[in-house]
Coordinates of C-alpha atoms in Angstrom, one line a residue:
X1 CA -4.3 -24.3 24.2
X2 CA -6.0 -25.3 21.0
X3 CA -9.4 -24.7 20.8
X4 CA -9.9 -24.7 17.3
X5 CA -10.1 -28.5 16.2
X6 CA -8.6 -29.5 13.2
X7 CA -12.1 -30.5 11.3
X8 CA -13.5 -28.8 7.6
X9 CA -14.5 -25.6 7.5
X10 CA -18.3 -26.3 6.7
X11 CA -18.2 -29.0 10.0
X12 CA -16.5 -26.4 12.1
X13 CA -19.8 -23.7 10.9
X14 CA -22.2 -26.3 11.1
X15 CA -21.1 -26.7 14.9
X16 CA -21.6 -23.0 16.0
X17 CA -25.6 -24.1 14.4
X18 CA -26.0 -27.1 16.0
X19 CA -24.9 -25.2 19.7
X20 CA -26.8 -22.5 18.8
X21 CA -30.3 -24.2 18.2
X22 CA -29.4 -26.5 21.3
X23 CA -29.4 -23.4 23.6
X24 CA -32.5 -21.8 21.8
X25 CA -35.3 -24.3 24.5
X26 CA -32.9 -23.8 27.6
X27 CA -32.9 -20.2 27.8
X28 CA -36.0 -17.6 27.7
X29 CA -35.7 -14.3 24.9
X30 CA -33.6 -12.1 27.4
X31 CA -31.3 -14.7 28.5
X32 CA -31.2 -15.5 24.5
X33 CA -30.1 -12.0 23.9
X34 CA -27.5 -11.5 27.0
X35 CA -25.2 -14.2 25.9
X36 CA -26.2 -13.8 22.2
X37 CA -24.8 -10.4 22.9
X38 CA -22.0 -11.7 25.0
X39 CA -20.7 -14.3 22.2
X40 CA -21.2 -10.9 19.4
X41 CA -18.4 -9.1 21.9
X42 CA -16.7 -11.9 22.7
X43 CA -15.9 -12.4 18.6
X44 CA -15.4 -8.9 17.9
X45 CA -12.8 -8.6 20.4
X46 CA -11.2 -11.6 18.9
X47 CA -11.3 -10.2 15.7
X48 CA -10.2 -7.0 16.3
X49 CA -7.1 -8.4 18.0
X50 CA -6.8 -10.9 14.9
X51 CA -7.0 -7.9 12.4
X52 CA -4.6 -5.7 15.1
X53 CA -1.8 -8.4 14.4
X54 CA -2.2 -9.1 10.8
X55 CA -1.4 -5.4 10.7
X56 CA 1.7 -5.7 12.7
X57 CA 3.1 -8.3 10.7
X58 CA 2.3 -6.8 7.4
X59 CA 4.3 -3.9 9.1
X60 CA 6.8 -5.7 9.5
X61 CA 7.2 -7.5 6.0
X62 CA 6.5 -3.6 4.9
X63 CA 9.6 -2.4 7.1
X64 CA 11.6 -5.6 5.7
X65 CA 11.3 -4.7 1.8
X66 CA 12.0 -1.4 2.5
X67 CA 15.1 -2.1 4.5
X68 CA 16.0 -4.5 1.5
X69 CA 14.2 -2.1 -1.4
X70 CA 15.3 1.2 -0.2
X71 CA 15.0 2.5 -3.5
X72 CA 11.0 2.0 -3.2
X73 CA 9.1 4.9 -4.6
X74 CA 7.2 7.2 -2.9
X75 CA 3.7 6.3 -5.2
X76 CA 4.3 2.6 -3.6
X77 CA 4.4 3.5 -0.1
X78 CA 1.0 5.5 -0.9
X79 CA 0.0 2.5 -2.4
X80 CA 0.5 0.2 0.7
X81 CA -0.9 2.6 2.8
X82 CA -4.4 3.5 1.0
X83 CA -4.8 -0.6 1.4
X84 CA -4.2 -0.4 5.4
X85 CA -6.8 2.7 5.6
X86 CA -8.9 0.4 2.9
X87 CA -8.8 -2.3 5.5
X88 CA -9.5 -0.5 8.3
X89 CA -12.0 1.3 6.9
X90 CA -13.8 -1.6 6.0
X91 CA -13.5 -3.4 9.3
X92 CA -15.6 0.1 10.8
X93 CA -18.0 -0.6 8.2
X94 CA -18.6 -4.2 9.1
X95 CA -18.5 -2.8 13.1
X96 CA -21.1 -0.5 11.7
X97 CA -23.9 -2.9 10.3
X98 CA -23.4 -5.2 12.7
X99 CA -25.8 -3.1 15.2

């Protein structure tokens, strides 16, 4: 299934403008904020799950240089994880202000 289409970046944005102000005389202010809110979950579930496997396949580069590094030093594997809790812990802050 592709629903992305393969159009630039700023087109692809400018699309998610033109929908929203379409939808802006066809619904009243609650309506407005239910799928408003509905779209909001619907992207943060996407991505969460987007950010979920990015961390799954850096895991498993991670687990590959070791397997093929094994001499890698402790200070590095530190290293690699302070950016995963860095990541995540950005990802909570964005969650956070997106109230």
């Amino acid at each position: 299934m592709n629903l992305i289409p393969n159009i630039p970046a700023k087109a692809f944005s400018f699309s998610a403008v033109v929908v929203g102000y379409l939808l802006i005389d066809d619904l009243t202010a609650n309506e407005q904020n239910a799928l408003g809110n509905w779209l909001m979950l619907t992207a943060q579930i996407l991505c969460t799950n987007a950010f979920y496997k990015q961390v799954q396949q850096e895991r498993n580069v991670s687990s590959i240089n070791n397997q093929a590094n094994p001499n890698r030093t402790k200070d590095q594997n530190i290293e690699m994880l302070e950016k995963m809790v860095n990541a995540l812990n950005k990802e909570i802050e964005n969650l956070r202000y997106e109230k």
